[in-house]
PDB file of C-alpha atoms and ligand atoms in Angstrom:
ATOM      1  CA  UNK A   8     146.266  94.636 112.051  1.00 51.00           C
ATOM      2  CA  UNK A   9     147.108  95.621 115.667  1.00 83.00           C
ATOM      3  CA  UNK A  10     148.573  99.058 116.277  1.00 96.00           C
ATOM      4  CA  UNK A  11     152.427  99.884 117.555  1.00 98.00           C
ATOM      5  CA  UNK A  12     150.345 101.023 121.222  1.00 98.00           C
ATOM      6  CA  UNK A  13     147.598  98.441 121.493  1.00 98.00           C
ATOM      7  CA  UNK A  14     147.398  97.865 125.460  1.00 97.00           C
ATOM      8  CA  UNK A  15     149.121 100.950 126.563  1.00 98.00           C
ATOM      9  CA  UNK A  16     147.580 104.012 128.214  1.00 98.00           C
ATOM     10  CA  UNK A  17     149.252 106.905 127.779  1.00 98.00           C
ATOM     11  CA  UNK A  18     149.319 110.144 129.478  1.00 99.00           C
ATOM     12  CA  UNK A  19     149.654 113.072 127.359  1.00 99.00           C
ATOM     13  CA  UNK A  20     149.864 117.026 128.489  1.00 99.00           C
ATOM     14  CA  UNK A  21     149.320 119.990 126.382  1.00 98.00           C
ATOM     15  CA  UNK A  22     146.799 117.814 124.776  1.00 98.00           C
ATOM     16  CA  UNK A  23     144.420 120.652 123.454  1.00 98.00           C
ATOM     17  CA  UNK A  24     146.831 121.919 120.687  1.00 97.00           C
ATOM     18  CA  UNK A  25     149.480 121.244 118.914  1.00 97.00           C
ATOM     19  CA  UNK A  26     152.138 118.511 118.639  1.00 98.00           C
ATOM     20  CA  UNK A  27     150.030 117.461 121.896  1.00 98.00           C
ATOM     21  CA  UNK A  28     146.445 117.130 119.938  1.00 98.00           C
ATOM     22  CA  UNK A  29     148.408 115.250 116.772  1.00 98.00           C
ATOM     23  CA  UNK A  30     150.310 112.856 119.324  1.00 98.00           C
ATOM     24  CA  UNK A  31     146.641 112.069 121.025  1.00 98.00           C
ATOM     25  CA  UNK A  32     145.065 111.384 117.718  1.00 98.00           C
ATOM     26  CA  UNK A  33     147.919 109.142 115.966  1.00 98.00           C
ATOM     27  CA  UNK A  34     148.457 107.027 119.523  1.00 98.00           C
ATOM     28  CA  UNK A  35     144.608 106.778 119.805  1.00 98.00           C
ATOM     29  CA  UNK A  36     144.699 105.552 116.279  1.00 97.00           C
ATOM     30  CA  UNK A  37     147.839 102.930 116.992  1.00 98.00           C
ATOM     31  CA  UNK A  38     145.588 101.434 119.787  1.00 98.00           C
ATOM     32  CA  UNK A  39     146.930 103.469 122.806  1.00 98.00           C
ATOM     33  CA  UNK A  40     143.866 104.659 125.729  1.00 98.00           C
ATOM     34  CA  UNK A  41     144.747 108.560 126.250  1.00 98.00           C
ATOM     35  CA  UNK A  42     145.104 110.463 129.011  1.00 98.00           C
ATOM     36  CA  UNK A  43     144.987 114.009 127.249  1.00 98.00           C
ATOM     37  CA  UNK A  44     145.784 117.034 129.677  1.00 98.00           C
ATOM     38  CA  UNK A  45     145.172 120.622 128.945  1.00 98.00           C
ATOM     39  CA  UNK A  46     144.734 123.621 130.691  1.00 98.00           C
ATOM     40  CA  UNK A  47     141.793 124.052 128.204  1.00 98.00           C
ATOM     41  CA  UNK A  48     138.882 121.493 128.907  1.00 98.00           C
ATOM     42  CA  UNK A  49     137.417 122.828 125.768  1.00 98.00           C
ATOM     43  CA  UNK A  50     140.120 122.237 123.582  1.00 98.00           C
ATOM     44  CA  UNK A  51     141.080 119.094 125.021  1.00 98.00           C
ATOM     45  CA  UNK A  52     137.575 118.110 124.592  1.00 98.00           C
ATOM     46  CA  UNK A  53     137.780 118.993 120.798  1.00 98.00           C
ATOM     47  CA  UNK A  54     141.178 117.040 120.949  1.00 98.00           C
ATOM     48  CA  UNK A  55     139.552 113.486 122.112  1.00 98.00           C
ATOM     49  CA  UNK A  56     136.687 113.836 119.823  1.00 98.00           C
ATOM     50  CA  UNK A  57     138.960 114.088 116.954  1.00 98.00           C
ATOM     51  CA  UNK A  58     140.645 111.275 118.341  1.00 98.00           C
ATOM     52  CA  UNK A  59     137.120 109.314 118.877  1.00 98.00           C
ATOM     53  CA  UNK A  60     136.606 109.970 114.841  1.00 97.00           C
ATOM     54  CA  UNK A  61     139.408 108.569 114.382  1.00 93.00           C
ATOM     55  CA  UNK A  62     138.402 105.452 116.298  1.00 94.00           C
ATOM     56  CA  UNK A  63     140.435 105.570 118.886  1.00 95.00           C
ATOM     57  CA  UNK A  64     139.781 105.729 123.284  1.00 96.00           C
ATOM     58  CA  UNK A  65     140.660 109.134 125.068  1.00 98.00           C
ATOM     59  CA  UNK A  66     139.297 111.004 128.038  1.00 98.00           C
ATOM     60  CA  UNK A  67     139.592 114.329 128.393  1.00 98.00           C
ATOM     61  CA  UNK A  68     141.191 116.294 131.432  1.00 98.00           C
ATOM     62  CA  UNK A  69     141.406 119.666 132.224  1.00 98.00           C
ATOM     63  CA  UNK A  70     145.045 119.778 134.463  1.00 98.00           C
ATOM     64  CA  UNK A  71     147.747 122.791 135.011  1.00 98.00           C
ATOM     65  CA  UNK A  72     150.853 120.805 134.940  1.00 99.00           C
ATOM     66  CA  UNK A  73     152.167 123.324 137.359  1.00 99.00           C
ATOM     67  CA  UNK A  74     149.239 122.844 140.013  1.00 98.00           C
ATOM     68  CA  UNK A  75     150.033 119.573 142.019  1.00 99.00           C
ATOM     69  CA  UNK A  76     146.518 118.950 142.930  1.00 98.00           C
ATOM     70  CA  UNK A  77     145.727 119.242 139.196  1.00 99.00           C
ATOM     71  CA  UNK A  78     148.192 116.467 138.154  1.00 99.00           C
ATOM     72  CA  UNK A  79     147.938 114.078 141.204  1.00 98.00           C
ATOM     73  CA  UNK A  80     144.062 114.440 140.138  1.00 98.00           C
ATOM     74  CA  UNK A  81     144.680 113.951 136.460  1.00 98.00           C
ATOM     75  CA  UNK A  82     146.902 110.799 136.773  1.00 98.00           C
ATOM     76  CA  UNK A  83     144.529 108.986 139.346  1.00 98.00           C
ATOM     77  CA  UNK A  84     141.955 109.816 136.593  1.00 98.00           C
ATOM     78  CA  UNK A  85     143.826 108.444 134.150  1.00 98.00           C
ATOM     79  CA  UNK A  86     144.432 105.320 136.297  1.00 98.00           C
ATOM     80  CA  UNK A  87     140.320 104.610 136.950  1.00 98.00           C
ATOM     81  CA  UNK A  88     139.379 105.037 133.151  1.00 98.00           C
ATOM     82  CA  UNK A  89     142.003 102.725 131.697  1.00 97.00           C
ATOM     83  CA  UNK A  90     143.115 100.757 134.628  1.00 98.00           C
ATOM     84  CA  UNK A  91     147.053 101.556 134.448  1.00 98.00           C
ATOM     85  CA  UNK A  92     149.736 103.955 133.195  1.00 98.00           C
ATOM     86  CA  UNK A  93     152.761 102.713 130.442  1.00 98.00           C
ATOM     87  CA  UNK A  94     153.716 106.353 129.424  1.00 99.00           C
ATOM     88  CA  UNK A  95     153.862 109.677 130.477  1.00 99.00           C
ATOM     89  CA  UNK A  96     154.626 112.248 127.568  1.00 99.00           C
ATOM     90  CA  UNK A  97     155.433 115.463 129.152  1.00 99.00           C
ATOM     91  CA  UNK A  98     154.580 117.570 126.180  1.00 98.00           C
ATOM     92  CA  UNK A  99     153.144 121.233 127.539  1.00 98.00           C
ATOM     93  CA  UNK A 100     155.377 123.822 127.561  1.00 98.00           C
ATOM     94  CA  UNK A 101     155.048 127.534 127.246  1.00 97.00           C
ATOM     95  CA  UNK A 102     156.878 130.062 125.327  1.00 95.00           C
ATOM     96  CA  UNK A 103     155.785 133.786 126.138  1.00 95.00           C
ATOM     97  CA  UNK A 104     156.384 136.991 124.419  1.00 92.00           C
ATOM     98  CA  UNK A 105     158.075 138.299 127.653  1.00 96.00           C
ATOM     99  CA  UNK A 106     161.315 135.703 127.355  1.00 97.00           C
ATOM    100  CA  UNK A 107     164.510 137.388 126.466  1.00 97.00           C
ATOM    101  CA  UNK A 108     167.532 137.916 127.694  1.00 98.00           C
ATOM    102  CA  UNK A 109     168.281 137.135 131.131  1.00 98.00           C
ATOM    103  CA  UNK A 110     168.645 141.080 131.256  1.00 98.00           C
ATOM    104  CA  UNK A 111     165.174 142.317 130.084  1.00 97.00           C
ATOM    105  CA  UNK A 112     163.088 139.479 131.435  1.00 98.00           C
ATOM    106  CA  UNK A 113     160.885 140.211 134.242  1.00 98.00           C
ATOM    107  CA  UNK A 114     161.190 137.824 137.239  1.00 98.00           C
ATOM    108  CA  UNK A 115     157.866 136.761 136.813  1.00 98.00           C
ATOM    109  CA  UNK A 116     158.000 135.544 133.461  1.00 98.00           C
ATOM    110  CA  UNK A 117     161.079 133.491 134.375  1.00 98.00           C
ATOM    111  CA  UNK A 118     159.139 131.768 136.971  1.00 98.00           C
ATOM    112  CA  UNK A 119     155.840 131.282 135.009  1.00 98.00           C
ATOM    113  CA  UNK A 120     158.113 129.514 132.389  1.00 98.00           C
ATOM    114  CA  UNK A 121     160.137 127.068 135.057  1.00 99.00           C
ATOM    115  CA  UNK A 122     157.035 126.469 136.801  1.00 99.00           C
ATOM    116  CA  UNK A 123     155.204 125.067 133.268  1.00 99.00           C
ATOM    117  CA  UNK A 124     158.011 123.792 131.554  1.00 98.00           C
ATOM    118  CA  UNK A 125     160.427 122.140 134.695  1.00 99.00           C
ATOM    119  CA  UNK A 126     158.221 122.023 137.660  1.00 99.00           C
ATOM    120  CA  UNK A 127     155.752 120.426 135.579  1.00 99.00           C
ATOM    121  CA  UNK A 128     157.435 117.408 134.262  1.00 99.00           C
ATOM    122  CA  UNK A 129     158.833 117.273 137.696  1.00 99.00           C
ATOM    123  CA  UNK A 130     154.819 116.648 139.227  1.00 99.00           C
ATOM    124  CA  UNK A 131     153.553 114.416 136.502  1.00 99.00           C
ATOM    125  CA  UNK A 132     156.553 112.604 136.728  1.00 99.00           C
ATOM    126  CA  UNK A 133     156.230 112.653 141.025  1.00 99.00           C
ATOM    127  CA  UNK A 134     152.757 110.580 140.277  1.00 99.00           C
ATOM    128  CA  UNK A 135     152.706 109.368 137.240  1.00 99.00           C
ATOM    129  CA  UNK A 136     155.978 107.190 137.283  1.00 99.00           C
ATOM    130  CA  UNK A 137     155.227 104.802 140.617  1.00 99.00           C
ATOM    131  CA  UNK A 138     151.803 103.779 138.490  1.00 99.00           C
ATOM    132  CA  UNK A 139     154.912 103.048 135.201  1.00 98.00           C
ATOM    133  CA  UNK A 140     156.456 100.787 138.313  1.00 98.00           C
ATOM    134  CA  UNK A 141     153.084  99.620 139.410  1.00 98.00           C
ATOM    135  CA  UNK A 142     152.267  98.759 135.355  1.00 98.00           C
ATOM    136  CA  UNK A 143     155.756  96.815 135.219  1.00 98.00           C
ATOM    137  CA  UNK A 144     157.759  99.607 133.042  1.00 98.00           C
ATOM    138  CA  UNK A 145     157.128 101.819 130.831  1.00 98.00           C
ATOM    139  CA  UNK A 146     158.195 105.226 128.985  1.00 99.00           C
ATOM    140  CA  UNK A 147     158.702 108.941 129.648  1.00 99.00           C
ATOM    141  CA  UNK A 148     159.002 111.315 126.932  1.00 99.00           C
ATOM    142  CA  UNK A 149     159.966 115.273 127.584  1.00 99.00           C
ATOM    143  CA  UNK A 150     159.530 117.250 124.920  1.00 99.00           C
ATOM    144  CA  UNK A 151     162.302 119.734 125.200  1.00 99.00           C
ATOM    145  CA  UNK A 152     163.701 121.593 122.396  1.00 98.00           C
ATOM    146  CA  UNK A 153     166.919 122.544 119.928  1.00 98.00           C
ATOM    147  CA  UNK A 154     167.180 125.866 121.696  1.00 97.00           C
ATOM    148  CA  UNK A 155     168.871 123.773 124.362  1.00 98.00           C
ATOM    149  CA  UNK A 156     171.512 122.822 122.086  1.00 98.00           C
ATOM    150  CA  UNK A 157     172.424 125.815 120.567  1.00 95.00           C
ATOM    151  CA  UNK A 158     173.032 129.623 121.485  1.00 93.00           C
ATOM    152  CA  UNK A 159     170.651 131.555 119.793  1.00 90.00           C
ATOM    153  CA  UNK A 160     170.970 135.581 119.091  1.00 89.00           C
ATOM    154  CA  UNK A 161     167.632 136.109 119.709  1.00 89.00           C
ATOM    155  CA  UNK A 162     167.175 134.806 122.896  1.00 95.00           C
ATOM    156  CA  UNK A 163     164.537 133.356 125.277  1.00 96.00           C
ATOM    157  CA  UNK A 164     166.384 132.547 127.938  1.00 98.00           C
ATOM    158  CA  UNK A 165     164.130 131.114 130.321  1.00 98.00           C
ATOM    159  CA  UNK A 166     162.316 128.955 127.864  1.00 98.00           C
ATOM    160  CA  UNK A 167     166.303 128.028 127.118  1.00 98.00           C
ATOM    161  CA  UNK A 168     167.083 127.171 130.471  1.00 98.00           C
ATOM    162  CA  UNK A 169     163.498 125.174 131.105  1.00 98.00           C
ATOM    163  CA  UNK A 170     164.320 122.565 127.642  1.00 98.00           C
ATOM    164  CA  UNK A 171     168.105 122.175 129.080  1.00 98.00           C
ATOM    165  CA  UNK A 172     166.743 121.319 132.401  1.00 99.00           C
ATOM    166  CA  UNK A 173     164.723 118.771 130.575  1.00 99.00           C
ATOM    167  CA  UNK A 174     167.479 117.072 128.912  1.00 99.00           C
ATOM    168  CA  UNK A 175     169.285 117.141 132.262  1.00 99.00           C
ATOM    169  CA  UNK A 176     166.544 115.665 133.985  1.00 99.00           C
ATOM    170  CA  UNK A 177     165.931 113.240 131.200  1.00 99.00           C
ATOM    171  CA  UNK A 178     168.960 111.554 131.929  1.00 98.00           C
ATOM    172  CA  UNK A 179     168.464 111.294 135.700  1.00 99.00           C
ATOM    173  CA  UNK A 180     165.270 109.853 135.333  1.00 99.00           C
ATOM    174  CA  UNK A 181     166.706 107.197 132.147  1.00 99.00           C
ATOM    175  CA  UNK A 182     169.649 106.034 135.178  1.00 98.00           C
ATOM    176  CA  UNK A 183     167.070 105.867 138.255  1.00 98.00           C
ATOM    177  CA  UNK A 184     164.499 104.408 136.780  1.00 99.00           C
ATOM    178  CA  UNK A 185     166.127 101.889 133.950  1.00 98.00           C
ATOM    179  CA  UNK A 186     166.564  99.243 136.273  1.00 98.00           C
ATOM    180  CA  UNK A 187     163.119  99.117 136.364  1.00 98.00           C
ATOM    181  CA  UNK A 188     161.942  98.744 133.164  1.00 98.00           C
ATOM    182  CA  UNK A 189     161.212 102.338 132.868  1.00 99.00           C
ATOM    183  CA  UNK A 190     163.323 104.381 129.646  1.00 98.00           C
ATOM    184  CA  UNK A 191     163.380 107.927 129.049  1.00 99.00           C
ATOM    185  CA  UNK A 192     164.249 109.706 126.569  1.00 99.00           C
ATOM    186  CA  UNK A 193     164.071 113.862 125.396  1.00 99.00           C
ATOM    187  CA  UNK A 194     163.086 115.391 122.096  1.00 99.00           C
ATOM    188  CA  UNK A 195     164.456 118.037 120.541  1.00 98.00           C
ATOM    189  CA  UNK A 196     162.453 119.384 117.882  1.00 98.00           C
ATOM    190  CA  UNK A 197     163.199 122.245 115.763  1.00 97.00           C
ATOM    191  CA  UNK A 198     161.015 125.121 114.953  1.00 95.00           C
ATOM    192  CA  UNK A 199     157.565 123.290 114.339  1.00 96.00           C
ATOM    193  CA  UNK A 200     153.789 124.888 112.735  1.00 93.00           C
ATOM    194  CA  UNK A 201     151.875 124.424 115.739  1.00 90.00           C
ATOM    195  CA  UNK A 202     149.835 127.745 117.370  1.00 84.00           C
ATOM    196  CA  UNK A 203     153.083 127.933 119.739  1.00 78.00           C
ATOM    197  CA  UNK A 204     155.350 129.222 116.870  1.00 80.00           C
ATOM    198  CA  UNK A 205     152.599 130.691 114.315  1.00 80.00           C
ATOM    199  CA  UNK A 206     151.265 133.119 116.949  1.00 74.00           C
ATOM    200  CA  UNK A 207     154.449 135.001 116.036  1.00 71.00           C
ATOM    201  CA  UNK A 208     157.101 133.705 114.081  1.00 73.00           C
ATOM    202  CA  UNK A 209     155.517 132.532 110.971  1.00 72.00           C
ATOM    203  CA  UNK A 210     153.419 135.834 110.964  1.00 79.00           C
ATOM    204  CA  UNK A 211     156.262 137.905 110.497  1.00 84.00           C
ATOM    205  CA  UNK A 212     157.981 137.447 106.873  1.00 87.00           C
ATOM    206  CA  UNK A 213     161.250 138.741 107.681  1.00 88.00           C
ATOM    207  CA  UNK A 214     161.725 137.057 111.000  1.00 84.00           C
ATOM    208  CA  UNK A 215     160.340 133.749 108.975  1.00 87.00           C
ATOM    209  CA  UNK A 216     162.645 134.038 106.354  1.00 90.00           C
ATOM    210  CA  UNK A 217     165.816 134.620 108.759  1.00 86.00           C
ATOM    211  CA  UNK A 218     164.846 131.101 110.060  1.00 88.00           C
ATOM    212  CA  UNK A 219     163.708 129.346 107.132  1.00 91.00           C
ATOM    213  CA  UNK A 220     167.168 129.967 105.506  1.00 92.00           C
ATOM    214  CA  UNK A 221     168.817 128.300 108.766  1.00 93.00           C
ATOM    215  CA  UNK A 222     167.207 124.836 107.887  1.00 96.00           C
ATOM    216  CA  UNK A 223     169.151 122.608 105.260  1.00 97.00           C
ATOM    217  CA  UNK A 224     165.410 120.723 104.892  1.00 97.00           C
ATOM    218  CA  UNK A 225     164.220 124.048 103.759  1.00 95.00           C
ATOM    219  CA  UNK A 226     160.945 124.089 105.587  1.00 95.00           C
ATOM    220  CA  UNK A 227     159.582 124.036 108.937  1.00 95.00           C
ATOM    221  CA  UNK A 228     158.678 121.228 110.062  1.00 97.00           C
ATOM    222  CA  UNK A 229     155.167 119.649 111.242  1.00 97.00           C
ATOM    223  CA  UNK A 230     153.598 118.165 114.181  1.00 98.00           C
ATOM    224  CA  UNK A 231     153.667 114.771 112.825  1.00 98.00           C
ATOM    225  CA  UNK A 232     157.392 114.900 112.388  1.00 98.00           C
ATOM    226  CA  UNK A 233     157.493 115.125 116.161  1.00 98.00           C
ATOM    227  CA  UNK A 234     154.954 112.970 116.667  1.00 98.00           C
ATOM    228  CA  UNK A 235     156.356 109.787 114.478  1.00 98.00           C
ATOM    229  CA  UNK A 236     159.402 110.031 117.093  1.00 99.00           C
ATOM    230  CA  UNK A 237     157.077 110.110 120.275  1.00 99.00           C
ATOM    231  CA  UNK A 238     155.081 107.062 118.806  1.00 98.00           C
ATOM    232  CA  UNK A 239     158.771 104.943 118.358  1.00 98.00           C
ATOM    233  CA  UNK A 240     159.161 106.569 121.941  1.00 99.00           C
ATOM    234  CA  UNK A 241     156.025 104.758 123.339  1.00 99.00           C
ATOM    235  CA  UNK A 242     155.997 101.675 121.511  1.00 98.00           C
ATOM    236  CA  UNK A 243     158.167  98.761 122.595  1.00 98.00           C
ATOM    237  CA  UNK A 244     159.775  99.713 119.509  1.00 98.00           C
ATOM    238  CA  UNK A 245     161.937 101.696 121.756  1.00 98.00           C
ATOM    239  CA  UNK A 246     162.850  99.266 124.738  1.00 98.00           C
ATOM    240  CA  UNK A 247     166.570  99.998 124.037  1.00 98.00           C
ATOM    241  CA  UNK A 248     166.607 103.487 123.941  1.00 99.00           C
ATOM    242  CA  UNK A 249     167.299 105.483 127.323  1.00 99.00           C
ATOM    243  CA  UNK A 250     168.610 108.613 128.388  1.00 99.00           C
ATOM    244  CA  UNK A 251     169.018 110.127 124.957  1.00 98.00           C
ATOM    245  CA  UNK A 252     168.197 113.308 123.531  1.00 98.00           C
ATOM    246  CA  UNK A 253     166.829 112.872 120.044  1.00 98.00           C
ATOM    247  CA  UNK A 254     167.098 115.807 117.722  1.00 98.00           C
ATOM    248  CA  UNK A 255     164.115 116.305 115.028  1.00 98.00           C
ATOM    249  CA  UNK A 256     164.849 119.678 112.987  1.00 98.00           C
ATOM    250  CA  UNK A 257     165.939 119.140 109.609  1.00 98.00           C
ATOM    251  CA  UNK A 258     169.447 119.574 109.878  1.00 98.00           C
ATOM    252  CA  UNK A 259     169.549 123.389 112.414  1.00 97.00           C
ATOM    253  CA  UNK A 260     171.563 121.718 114.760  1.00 97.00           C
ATOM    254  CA  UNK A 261     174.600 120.293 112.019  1.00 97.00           C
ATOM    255  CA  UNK A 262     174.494 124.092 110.182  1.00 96.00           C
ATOM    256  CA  UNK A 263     177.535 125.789 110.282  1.00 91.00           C
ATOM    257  CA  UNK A 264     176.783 127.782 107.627  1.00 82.00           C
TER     258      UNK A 264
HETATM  259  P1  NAP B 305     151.062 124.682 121.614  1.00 87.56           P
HETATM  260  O1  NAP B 305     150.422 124.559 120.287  1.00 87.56           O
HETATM  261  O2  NAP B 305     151.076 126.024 122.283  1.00 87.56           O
HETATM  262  O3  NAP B 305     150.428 123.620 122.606  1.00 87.56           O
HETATM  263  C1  NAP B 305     150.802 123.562 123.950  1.00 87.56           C
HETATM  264  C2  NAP B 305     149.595 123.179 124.763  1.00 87.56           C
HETATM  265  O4  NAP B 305     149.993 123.139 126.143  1.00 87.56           O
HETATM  266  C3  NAP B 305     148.446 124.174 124.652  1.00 87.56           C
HETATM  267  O5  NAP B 305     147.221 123.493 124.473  1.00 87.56           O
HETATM  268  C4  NAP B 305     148.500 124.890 125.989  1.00 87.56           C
HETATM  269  O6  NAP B 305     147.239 125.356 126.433  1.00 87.56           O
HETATM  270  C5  NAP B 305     148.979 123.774 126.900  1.00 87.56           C
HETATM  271  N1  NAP B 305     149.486 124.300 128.150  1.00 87.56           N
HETATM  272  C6  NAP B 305     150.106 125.487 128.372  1.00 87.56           C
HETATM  273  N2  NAP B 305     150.351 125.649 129.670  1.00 87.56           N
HETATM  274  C7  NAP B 305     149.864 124.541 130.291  1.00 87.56           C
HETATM  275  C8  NAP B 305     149.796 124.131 131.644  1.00 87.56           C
HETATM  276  N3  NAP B 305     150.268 124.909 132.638  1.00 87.56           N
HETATM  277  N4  NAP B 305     149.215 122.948 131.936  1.00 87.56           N
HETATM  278  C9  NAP B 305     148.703 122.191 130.949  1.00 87.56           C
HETATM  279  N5  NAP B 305     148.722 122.515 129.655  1.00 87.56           N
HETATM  280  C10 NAP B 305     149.302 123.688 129.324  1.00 87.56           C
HETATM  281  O7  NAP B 305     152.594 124.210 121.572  1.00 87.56           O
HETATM  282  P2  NAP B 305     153.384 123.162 120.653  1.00 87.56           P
HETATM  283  O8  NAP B 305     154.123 123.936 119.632  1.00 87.56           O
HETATM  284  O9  NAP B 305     152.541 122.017 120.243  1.00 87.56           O
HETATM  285  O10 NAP B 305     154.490 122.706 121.702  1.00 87.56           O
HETATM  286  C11 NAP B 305     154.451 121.485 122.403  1.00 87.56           C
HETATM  287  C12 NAP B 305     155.783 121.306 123.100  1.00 87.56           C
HETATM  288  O11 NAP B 305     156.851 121.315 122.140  1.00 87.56           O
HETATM  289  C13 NAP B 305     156.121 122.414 124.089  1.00 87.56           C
HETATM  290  O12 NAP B 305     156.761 121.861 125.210  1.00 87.56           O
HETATM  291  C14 NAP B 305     157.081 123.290 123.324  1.00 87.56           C
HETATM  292  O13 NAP B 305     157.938 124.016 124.164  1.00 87.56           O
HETATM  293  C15 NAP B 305     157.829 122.247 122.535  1.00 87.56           C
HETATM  294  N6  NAP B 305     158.495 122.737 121.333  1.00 87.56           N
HETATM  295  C16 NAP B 305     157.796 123.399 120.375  1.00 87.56           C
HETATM  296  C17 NAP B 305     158.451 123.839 119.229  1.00 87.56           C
HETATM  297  C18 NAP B 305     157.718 124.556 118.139  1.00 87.56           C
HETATM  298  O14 NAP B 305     158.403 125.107 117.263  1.00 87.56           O
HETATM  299  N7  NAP B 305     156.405 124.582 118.097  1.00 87.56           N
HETATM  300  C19 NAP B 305     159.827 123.585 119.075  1.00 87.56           C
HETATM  301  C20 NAP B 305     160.504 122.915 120.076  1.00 87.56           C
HETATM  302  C21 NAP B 305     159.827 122.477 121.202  1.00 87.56           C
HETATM  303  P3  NAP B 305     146.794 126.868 126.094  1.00 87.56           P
HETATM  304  O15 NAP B 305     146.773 126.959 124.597  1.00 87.56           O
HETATM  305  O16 NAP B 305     145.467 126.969 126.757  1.00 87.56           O
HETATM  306  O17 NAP B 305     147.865 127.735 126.708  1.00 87.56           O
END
């Protein structure tokens, strides 16, 4: 049986951890050739050995999606192991302890998080979607985030700002580029167990609790939740869906109460 991404190469930052190493593994395993990006070589290198096990094709490429040098590099690698591009998941994205309110965040914290989470979609997206138009179409996924959706009373207001900006941009891109042949689409998970959110959150029993009792699923929820959308996303599956913002969070976003 062929997998749902035999053919396609896919593109995939943040690719050392997280949502990023399970969505490297499962397209590897549905027949996709990875690109996997990381700021970590190491851990990207862990990633596409995992995804080798699982008998997939990866290669492994250390890239700051904030550095343009570092992505222009990283997509034209991408391009001379596998020969094309047909998706570009924009998946890093930072979250640091220093994001609050817009009144107790340092400047440079604000920046650090625009510069990861906006400016680089913007730069993989700069060079990675005239190889989609050289390939003949293709998909973009941004991994942005509920927070954009909802006010939250603990804020993090630059990480905030950076998923809305994502959603915005999401539907730029979906209008430009449709035409084309090129979709794309936003996620919008909800709190997931990935190092990002156990680092803190899920360390803390109160501060878990507070959330847990938020989510009508009554549990967090896990990479491959994410990943199952991304992998509809990528997959021809998909080659009606455009400009949307898909929501994956058990129910946070339709709580009232
Ligand atoms: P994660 O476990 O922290 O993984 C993110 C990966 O991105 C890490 O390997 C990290 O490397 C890498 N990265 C950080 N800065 C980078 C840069 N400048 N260039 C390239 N790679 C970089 O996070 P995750 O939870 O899987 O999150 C993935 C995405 O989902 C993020 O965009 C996040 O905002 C979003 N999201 C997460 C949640 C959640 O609850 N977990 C909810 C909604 C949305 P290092 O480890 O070396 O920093």
């Amino acid at each position: 049986m062929s997998g749902r991404l035999e053919g396609k190469s896919c593109l995939i930052t943040g690719a050392g951890s997280g949502m990023g190493r399970a969505a490297t593994v499962r397209f590897a395993r549905e027949g996709a050739r990875v690109v996997a990006c990381d700021l970590d070589l190491d851990a990207v290198r862990e990633t596409v050995a995992m995804a080798e096990a699982a008998g997939g094709r990866a290669l492994a490429v250390r890239a700051d999606v904030s550095k343009e040098s570092d992505v222009r590099e990283a997509v034209k690698a991408g391009v001379k192991a596998h020969g094309r591009l047909d998706v570009l998941y924009n998946n890093a994205g930072i979250m640091p302890a220093g994001d609050h309110s817009v009144v107790d965040t340092d400047e440079a914290v604000w920046d650090k998080v625009l510069a990861v989470n906006v400016k680089g979609v913007y730069l993989v997206c700069k060079h990675g979607i005239p190889e989609l138009l050289a390939a003949g179409g293709g998909s973009v996924i941004n991994v942005a985030s509920f927070v954009a959706l909802l006010g939250c009373t603990v804020p993090q207001d630059a990480y905030t700002a950076s998923k809305g900006a994502l959603i915005a941009l999401t539907k730029s891109l979906a209008v430009q580029f449709g035409p084309k042949r090129i979709r794309s689409n936003a996620i919008c998970p909800g709190p997931i167990e990935t190092p990002l959110l156990s680092a803190w959150l899920l360390k803390e029993p109160a501060e878990k609790a507070k959330r847990l009792n938020r989510i009508p699923m009554g549990r967090f929820g896990k990479s491959e939740d994410v990943v199952n959308l991304a992998l509809y996303l990528a997959s021809d599956e998909s080659s009606w869906t455009n400009g949307a913002a898909l929501v994956v969070d058990g129910g946070i976003t339709s709580n009232y109460f």
